[in-house]
Coordinates of C-alpha atoms in Angstrom, one line a residue:
X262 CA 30.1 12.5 6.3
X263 CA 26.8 11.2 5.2
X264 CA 24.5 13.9 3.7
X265 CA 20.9 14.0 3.8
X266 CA 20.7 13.7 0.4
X267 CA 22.7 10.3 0.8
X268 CA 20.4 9.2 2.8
X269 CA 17.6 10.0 1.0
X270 CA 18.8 8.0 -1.9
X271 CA 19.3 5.4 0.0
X272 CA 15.9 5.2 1.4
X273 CA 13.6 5.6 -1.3
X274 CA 16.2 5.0 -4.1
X275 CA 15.4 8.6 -6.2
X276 CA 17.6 12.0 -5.5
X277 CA 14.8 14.0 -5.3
X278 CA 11.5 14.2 -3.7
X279 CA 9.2 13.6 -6.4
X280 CA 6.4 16.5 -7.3
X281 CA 3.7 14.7 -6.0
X282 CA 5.5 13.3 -2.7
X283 CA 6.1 10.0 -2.1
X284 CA 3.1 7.6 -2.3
X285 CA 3.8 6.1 1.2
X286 CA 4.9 8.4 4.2
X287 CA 8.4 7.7 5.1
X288 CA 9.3 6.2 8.0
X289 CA 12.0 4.7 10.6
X290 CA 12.7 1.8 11.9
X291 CA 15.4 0.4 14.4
X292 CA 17.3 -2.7 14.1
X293 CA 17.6 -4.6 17.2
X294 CA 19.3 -8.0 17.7
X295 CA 16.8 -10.7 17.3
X296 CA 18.0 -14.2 18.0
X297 CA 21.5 -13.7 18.4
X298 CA 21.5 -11.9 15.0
X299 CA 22.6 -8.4 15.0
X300 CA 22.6 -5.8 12.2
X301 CA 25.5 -3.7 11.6
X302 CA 24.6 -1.7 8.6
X303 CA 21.4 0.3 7.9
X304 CA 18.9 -1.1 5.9
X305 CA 15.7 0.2 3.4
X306 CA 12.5 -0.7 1.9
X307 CA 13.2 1.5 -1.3
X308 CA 9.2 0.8 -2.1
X309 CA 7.6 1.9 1.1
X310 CA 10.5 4.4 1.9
X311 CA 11.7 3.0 5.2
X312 CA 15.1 3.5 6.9
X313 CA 15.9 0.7 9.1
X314 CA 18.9 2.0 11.3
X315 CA 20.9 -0.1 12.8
X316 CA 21.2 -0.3 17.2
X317 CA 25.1 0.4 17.8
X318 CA 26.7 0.9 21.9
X319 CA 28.2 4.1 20.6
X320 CA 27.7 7.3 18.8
X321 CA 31.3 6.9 16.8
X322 CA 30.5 3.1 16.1
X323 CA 26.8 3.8 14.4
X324 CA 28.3 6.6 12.5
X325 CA 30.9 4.2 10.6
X326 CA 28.8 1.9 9.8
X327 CA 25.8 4.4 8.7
X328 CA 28.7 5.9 6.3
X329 CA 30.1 2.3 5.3
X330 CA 26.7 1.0 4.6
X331 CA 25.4 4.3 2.6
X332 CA 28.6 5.8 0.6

């Protein structure tokens, strides 16, 4: 499984939170499908510390892909 640690890498790129907290307040986002596109694994914006998570039609379908995106 996907720690928060993990996740917290792979959002803002560092392992830790730094001293002085992050410059930006970090955020969330949900990726929906936009012209017939569709996003299957999370995404981030490492600068501004976003998470863009992917929209799955089950619970066991977003967690693969959250785990085969981030490990």
């Amino acid at each position: 499984p996907v720690t928060l640690g993990q996740i917290l890498t792979f959002a803002s790129g560092v392992d830790t939170i730094p001293p002085l907290v992050f410059s930006h307040r970090p955020g969330t986002e949900f990726l929906h499908v936009e012209h017939g596109n569709r996003c299957i694994f999370p995404e981030a914006n490492t600068c501004e510390v976003i998470l863009r998570l992917p929209v799955h039609p089950t619970y066991n379908i977003f967690v693969e892909y959250m785990e085969s995106g981030i490990l």
